[in-house]
Coordinates of C-alpha atoms and ligand atoms in Angstrom, one line a residue:
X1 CA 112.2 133.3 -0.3
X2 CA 111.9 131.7 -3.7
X3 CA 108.8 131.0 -5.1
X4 CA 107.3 127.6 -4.4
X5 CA 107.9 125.6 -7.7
X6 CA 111.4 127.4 -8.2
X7 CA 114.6 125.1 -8.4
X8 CA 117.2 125.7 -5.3
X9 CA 120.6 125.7 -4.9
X10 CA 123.1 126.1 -2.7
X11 CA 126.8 124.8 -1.5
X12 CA 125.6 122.8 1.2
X13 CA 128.5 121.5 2.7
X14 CA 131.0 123.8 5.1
X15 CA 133.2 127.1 4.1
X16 CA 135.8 126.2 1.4
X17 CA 138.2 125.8 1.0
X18 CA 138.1 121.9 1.5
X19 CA 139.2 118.5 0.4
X20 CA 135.1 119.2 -0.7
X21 CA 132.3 120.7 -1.5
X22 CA 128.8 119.4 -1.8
X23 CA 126.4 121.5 -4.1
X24 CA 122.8 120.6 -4.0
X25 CA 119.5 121.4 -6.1
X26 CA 116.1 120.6 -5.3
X27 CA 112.7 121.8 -7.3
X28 CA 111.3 120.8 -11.2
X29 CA 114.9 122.1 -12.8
X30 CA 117.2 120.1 -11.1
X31 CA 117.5 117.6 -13.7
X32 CA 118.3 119.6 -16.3
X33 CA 120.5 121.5 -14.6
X34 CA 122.4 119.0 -14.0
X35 CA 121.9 117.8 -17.9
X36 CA 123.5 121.3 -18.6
X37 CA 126.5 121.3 -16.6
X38 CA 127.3 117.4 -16.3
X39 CA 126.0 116.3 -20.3
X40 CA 123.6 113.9 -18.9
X41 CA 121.8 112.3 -15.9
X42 CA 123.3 109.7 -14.2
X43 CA 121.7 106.7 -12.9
X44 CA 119.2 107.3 -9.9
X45 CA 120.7 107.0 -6.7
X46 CA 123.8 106.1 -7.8
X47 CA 127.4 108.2 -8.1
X48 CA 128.8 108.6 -11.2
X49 CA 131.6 110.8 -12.5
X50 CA 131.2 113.8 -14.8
X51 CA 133.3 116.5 -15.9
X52 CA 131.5 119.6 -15.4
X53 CA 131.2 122.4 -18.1
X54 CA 130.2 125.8 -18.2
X55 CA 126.9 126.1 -20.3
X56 CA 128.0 129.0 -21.3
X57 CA 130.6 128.5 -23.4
X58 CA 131.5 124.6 -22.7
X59 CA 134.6 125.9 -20.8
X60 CA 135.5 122.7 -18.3
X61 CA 135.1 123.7 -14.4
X62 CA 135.8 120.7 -12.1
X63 CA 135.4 116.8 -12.3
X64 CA 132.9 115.8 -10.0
X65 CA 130.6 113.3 -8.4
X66 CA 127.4 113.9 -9.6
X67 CA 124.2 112.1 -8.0
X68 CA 120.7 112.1 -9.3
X69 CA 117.2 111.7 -6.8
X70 CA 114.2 112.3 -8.9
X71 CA 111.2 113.1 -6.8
X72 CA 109.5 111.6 -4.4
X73 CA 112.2 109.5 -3.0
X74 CA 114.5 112.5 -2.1
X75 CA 115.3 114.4 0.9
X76 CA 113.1 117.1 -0.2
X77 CA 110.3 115.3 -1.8
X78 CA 111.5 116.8 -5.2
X79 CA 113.9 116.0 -8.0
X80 CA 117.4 117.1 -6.5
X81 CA 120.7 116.7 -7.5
X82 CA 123.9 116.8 -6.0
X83 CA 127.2 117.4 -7.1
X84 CA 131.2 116.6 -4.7
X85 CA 133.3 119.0 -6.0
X86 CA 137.0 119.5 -5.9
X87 CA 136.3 122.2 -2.8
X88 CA 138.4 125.2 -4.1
X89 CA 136.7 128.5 -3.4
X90 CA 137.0 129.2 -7.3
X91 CA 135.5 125.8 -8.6
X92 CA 132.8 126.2 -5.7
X93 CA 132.0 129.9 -6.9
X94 CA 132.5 128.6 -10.4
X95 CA 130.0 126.1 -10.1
X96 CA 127.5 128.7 -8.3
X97 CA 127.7 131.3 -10.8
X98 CA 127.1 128.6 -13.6
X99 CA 124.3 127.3 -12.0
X100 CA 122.8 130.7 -11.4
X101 CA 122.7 131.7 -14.8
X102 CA 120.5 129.0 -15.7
X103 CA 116.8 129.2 -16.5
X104 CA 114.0 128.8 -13.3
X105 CA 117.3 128.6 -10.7
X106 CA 118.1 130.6 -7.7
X107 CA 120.4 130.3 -4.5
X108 CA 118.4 128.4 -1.5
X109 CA 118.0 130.8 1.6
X110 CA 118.6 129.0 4.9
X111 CA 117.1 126.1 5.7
X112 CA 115.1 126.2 2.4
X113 CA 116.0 122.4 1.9
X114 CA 114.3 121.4 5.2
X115 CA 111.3 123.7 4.8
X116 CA 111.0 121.7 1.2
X117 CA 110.9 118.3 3.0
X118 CA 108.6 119.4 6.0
X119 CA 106.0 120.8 3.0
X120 CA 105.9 117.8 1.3
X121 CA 105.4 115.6 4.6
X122 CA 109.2 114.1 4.4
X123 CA 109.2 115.3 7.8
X124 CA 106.9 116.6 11.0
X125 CA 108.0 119.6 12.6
X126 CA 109.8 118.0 15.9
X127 CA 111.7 116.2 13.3
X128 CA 112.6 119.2 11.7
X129 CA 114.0 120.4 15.6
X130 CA 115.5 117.5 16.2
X131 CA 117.6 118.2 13.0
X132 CA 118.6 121.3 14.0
X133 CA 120.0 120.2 16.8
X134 CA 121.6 117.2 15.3
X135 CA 123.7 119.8 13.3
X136 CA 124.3 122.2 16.6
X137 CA 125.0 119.3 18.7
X138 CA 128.1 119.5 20.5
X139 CA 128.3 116.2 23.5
X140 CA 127.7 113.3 23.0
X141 CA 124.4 113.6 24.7
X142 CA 122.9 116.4 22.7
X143 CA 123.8 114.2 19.7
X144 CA 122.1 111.3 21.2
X145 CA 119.1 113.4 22.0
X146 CA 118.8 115.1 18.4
X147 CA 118.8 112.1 17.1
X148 CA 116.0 110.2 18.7
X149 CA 114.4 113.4 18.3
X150 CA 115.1 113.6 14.6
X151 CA 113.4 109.8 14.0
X152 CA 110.3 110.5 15.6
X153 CA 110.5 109.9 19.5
X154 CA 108.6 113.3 20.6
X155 CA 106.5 113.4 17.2
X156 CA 105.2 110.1 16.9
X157 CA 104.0 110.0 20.1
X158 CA 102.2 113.6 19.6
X159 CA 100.5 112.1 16.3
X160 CA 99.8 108.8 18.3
X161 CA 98.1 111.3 20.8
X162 CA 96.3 113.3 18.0
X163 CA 94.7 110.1 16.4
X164 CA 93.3 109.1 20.1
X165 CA 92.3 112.5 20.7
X166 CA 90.6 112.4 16.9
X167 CA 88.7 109.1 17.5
X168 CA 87.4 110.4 20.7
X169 CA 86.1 113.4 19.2
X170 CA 83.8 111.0 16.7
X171 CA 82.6 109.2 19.4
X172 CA 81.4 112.2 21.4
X173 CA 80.1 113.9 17.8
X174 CA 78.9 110.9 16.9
X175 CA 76.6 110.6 20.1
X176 CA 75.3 114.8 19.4
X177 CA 74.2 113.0 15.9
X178 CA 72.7 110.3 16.9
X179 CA 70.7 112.0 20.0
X180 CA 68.0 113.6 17.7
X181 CA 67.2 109.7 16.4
X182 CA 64.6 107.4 18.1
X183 CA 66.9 104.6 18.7
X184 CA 70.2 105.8 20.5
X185 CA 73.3 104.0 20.2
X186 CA 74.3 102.8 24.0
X187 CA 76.7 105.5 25.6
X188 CA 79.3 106.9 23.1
X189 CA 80.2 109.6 25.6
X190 CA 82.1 107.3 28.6
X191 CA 84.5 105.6 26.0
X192 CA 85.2 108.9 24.4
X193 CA 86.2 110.4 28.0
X194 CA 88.1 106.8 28.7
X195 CA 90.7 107.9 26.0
X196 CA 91.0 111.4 26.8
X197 CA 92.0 109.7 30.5
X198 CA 94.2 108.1 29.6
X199 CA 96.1 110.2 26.9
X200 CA 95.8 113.2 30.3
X201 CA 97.9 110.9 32.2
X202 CA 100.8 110.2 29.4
X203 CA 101.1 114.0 28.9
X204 CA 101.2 114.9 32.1
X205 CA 104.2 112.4 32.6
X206 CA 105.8 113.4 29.9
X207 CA 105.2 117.2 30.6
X208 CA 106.4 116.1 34.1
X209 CA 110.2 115.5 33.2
X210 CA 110.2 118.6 30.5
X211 CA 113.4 120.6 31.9
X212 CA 115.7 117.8 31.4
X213 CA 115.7 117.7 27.8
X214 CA 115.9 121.3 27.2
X215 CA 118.4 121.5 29.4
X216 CA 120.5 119.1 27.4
X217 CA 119.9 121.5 24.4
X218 CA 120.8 124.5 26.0
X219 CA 123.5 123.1 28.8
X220 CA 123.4 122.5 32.8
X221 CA 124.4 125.9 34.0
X222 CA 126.7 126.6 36.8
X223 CA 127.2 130.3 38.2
X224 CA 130.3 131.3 40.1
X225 CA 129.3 133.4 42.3
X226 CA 130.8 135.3 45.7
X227 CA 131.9 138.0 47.6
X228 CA 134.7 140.5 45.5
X229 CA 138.5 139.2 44.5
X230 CA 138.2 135.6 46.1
X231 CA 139.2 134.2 43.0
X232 CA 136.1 133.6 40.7
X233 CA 137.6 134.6 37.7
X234 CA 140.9 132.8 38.3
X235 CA 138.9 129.3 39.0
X236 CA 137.0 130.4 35.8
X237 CA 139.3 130.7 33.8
X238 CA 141.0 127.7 35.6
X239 CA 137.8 125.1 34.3
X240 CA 138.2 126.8 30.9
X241 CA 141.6 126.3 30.5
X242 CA 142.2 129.3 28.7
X243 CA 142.2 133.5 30.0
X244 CA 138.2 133.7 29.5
X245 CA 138.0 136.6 32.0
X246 CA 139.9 139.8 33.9
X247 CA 141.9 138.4 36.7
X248 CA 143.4 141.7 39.0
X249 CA 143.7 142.1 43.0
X250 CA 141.4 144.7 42.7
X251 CA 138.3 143.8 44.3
X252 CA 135.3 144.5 42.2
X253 CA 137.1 143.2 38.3
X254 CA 134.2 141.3 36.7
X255 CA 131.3 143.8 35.2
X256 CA 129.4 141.1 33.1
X257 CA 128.8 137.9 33.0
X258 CA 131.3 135.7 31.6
X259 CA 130.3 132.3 30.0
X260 CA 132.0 129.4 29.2
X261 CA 131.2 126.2 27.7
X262 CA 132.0 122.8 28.7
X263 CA 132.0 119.4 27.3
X264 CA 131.5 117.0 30.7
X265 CA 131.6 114.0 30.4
X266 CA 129.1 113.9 26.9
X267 CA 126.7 116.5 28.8
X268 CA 127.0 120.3 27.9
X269 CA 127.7 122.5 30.8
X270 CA 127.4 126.5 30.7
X271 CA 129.9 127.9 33.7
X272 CA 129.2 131.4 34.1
X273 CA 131.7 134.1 36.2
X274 CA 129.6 136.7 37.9
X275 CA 130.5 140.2 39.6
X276 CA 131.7 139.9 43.0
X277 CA 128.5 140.8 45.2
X278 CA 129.0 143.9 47.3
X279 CA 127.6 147.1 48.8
X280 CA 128.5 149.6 46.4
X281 CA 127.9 153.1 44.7
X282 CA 129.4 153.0 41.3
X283 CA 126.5 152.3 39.3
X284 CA 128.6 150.1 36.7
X285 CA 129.3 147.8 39.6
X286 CA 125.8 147.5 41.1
X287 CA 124.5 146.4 37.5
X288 CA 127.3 143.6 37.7
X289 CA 125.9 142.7 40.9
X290 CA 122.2 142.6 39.7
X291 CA 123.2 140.3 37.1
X292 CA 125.5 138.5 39.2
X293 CA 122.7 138.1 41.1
X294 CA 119.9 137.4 38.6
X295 CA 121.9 134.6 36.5
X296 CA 122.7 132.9 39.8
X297 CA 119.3 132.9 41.2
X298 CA 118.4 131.3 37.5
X299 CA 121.3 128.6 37.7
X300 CA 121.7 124.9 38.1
X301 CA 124.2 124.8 40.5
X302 CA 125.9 127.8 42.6
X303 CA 129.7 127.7 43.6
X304 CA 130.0 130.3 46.3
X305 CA 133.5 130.9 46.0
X306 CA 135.0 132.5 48.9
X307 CA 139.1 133.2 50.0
X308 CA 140.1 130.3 52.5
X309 CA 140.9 133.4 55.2
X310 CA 137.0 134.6 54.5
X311 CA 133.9 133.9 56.6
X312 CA 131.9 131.0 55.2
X313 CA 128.8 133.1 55.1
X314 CA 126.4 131.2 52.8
X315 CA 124.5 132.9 50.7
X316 CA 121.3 134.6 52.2
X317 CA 117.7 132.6 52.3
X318 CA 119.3 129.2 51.0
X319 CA 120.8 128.5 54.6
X320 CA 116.8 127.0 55.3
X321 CA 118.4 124.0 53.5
X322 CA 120.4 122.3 56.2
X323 CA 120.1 121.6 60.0
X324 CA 121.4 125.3 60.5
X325 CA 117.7 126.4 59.3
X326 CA 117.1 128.6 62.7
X327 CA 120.1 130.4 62.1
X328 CA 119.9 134.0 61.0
X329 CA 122.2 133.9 57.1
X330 CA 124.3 136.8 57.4
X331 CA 123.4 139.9 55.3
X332 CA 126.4 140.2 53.1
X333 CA 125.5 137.8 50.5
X334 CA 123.6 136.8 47.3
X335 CA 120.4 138.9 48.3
X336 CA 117.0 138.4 47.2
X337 CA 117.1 136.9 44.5
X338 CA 118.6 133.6 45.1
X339 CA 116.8 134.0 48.2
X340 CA 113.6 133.7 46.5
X341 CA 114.5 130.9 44.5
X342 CA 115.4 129.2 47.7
X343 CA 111.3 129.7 48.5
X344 CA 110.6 128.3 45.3
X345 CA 108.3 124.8 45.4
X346 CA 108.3 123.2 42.1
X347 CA 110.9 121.1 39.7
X348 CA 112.9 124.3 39.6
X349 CA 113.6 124.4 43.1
X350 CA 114.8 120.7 43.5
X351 CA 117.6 121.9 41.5
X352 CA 118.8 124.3 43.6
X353 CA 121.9 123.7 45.1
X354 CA 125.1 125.2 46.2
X355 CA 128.4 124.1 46.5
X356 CA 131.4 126.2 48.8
X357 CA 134.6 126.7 47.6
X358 CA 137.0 127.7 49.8
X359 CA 139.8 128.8 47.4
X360 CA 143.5 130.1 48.1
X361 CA 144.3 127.5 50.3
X362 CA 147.8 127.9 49.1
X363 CA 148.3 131.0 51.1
X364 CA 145.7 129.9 54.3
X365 CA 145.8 126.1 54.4
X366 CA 142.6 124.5 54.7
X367 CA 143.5 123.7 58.5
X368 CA 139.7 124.9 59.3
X369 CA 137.8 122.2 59.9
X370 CA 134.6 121.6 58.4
X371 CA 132.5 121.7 61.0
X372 CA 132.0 125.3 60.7
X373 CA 128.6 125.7 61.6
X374 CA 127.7 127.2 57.7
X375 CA 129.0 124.1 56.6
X376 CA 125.7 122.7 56.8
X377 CA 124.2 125.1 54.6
X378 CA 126.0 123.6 51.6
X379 CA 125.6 120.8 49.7
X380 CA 129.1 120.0 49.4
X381 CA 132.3 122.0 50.2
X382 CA 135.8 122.4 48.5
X383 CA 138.9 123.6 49.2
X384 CA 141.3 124.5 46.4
X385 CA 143.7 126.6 45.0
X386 CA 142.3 128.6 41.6
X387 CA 145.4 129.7 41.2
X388 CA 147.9 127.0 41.7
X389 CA 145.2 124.6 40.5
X390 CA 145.0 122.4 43.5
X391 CA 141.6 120.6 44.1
X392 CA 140.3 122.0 41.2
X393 CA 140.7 118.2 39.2
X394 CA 138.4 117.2 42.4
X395 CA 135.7 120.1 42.1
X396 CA 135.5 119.0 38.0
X397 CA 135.0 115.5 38.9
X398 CA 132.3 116.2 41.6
X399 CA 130.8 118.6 38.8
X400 CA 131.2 115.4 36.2
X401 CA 129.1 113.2 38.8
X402 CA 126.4 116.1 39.5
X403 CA 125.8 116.8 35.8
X404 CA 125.6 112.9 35.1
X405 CA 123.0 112.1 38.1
X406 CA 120.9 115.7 37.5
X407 CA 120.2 113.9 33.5
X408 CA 119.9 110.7 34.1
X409 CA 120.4 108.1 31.7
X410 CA 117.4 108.6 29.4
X411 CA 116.7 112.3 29.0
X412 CA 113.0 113.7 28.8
X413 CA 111.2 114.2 25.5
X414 CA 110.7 117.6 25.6
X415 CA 113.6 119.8 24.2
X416 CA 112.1 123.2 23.7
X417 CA 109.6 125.4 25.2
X418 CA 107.5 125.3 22.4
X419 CA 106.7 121.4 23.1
X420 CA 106.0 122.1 26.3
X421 CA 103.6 125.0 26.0
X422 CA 101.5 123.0 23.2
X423 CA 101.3 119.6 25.7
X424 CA 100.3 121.8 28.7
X425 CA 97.4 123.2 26.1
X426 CA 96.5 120.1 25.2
X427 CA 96.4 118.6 29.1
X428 CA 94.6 121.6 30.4
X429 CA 91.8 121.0 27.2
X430 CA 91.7 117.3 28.0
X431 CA 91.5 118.4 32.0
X432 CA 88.9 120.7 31.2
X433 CA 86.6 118.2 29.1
X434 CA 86.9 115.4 31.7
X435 CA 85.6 118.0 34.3
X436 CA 82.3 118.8 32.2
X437 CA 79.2 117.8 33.2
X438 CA 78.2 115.0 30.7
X439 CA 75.2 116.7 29.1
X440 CA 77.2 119.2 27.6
X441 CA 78.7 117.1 25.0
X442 CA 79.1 120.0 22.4
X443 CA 81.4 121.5 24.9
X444 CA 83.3 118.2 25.6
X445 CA 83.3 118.3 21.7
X446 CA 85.6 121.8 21.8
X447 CA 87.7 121.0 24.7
X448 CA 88.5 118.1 22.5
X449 CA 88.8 119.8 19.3
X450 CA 91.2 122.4 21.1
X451 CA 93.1 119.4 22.6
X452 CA 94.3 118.2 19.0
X453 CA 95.2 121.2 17.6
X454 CA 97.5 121.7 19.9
X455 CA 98.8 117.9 19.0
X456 CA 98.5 119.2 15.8
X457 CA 100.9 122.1 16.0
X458 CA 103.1 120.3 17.8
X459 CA 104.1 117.9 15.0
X460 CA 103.2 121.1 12.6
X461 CA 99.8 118.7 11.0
X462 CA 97.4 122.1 11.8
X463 CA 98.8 126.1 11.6
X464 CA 101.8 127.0 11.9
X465 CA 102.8 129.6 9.8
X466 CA 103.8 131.8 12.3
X467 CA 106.2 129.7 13.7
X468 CA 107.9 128.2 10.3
X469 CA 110.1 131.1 9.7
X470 CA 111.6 131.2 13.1
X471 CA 112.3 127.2 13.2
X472 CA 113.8 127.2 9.8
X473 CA 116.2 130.3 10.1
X474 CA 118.1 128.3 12.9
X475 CA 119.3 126.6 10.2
X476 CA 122.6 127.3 7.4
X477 CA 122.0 128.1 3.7
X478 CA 122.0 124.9 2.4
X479 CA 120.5 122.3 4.5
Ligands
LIG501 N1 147.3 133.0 46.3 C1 146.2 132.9 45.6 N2 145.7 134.0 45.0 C2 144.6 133.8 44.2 C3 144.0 132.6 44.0 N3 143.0 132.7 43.2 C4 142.9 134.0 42.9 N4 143.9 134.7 43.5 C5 144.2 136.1 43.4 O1 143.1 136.9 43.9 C6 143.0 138.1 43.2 C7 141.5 138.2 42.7 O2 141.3 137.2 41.8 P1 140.1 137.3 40.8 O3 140.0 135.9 40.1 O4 140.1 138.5 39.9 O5 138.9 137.4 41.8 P2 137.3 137.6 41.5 O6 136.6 136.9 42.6 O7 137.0 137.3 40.1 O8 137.2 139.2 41.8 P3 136.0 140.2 41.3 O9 135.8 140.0 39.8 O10 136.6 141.5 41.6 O11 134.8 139.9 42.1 C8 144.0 138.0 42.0 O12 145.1 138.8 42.4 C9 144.3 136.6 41.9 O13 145.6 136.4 41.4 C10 144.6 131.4 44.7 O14 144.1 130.3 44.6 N5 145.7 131.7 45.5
LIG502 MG1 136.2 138.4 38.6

């Protein structure tokens, strides 16, 4: 990392070549810098023209836009300058190699830009994650997400928090104080523990919908999943459009898990083939098949994909779902993992679900009605053909609706698991100092203290060293 102080730079716009290419600098240099290569500074904020020479030996390198933010109003808090190039990869490494030869300068690593701004309070950490994501959005409704997240919806409620959690700290310290004198305020303590009430009972709304939004970030995930060779790969590779996996008659193809992602609808969806679940001895197999069953037991949504010929066994423990719940599941199926999950109380275990697929009905028909009593242990059932591609368009647009209803229209406020482990601190300190007896103030006083430091972290106000570096290498050289 460059020392603090140093001048950046870096190409900060994508791989030339390109129509163009955005070099920025940021730190005490960038000024003259761009005095050296442009011959002077243009106006503040505004874009002027400006052949660009090599200090060196005056040789001309590009004609360029060249803009000029002198600190503080800048992305980074600092003087930076920015120049369009032509986006050539000669004029960019041109321009680079010029640059680097000058006094006090050196390349930017990744995300050295952001870390600038987030140092010199341009932005609080959430922001920080929000823009990271902005830039790794793909739907629609990461984008939308990102962005809320990037102006402050998680972190200015966090610092909102803090500053209640802050003022009820001085009350309660306020009342140790003022205990030793004669004449004691009236009772400091009850409107102290009135705050940390009511700030308990936001967080544990908002802590109450945390999935959602991470599961916007990271995508709804949907495991195929079923006995050997009834098509899994084939529908997989039939939602993908494209030859993602193996597809043979040989029972027992797919090793590892294939993943695929989707764009539904604006909502990002993670389709995963799994191994075909069997008794087996090769050893290569029965890892596929702990996997298989693992990464199903952990998904969304299950699609127990079975040939239209096969029984409609479901898949074992998750049969307690529908009116069949006395029924014994057959053996042959998912084991004990997704039948655990199907135990599971909990947010988690309201998103269980599985769907049947009933797939080749080109060669079988779907003539069996379905009443079949394992029907019931489904959610929904469909019958298609993977390979011809018949009610697969159905199966996508039941998928579309799924994904749509499971996020709702405004998605939760939590993104990543770091957000959520600091509010859950927070609740349990706040939880804790409500329970205390009220003549231990000093420890009502700590509960609190703890309670806003984890606020405090969150937005990145109180230490977080040790969690800079891995926020900021998420992001490109450059930004
Ligand atoms: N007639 C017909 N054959 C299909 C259909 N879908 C898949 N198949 C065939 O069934 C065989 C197995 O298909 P796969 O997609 O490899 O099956 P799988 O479930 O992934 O199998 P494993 O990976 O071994 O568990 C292949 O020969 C496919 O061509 C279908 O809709 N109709
Ligand atoms: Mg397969």
């Amino acid at each position: 990392m460059p020392p603090p102080g140093s001048t950046i730079f870096a190409l900060s716009s994508g791989r030339p070549p390109a129509a163009i290419a955005v070099v920025r600098l940021s730190g005490p240099r960038a000024g003259d810098a761009l005095t050296a290569l442009a011959g002077r500074l243009p106006e503040p904020r505004r874009a002027a023209l400006a052949r660009l020479r090599d200090p060196l030996n005056g040789e001309p390198l590009d004609e360029a836009l060249a803009l000029w933010f002198p600190s503080p109003r800048s992305e980074t808090g600092e003087d930076m300058a920015e120049l369009q190039l032509h986006g050539g990869r000669a004029v960019v490494a041109a321009v680079l190699a010029a640059l680097g030869r000058l006094d006090g300068l050196c390349p930017a690593e990744a995300g050295e830009f952001t870390r600038r701004a987030f140092e010199n309070g341009r932005l609080d950490l959430t922001a920080v994650e929000g823009l990271a994501d902005l830039i790794g959005a793909e739907t629609e409704a990461q984008r939308r997400q990102a962005y809320r997240q990037m102006k402050g919806l998680l972190g200015d409620r966090a610092e909102t928090w803090r500053k209640l959690v802050i003022k009820a700290l001085a009350l309660v310290e306020a009342g140790i104080d003022f205990s030793e004198e004669a004449d004691v305020p009236e009772n400091l303590l009850q409107p102290a523990l009135d705050i940390a009430h009511i700030l308990r009972s936001e967080i544990a709304t908002v802590l109450a919908q945390a999935g959602r939004g991470e599961r916007l970030r990271d995508g709804f995930v949907v495991a195929i999943a079923g006995p050997p060779n009834a098509g899994k790969s084939t529908l997989l590779n039939r939602i993908a459009r494209r030859e993602a996996a193996i597809v043979s008659p040989y029972a027992g193809t797919t090793r590892d898990v294939i993943e695929v992602h989707l764009d539904l609808g604006g909502y990002p969806v993670t389709v995963l083939d799994t191994a075909g679940v069997r008794e087996t001895d090769d050893p290569v197999e029965q890892e596929g098949v702990r996997r298989a069953q693992q990464r199903a037991a952990e998904a969304d949504l299950v699609l127990w994909v079975v040939g239209a010929d096969e029984p409609m066994a479901p898949p074992a423990g998750l049969s307690a779902r529908g009116p069949m719940a006395d029924a014994e599941p057959p053996s042959s199926v998912l084991g004990k993992s997704l039948a655990d999950k199907g135990k599971m109380t909990g947010p988690l275990a309201e998103t269980v679900a599985v769907w049947l697929v009933r797939n080749k009905v080109d060669l079988h028909g779907s003539k069996d009605s379905p009443n079949n009593e394992h029907m019931f242990d489904y959610e929904s059932w469909f019958d298609l053909s993977a390979r011809d591609g018949a009610g697969v368009a159905a199966l996508l647009q039941a998928l579309e609706v799924h994904v749509n209803s499971y996020f709702g229209s405004e998605s939760g406020l939590l993104t990543r698991e770091r957000h959520r482990f600091l509010l859950k601190e927070a609740e349990l300190a706040l939880d804790r100092a409500l329970a205390e007896s009220p003549e231990h103030d000093d420890i009502i006083a700590e509960e609190l203290r703890l309670a806003s430091r984890a606020l405090g972290r969150l937005t990145g106000k109180v230490d977080v060293e040790d969690i800079l570096d891995v926020i900021f290498r998420d992001f490109c050289i450059g930004k």
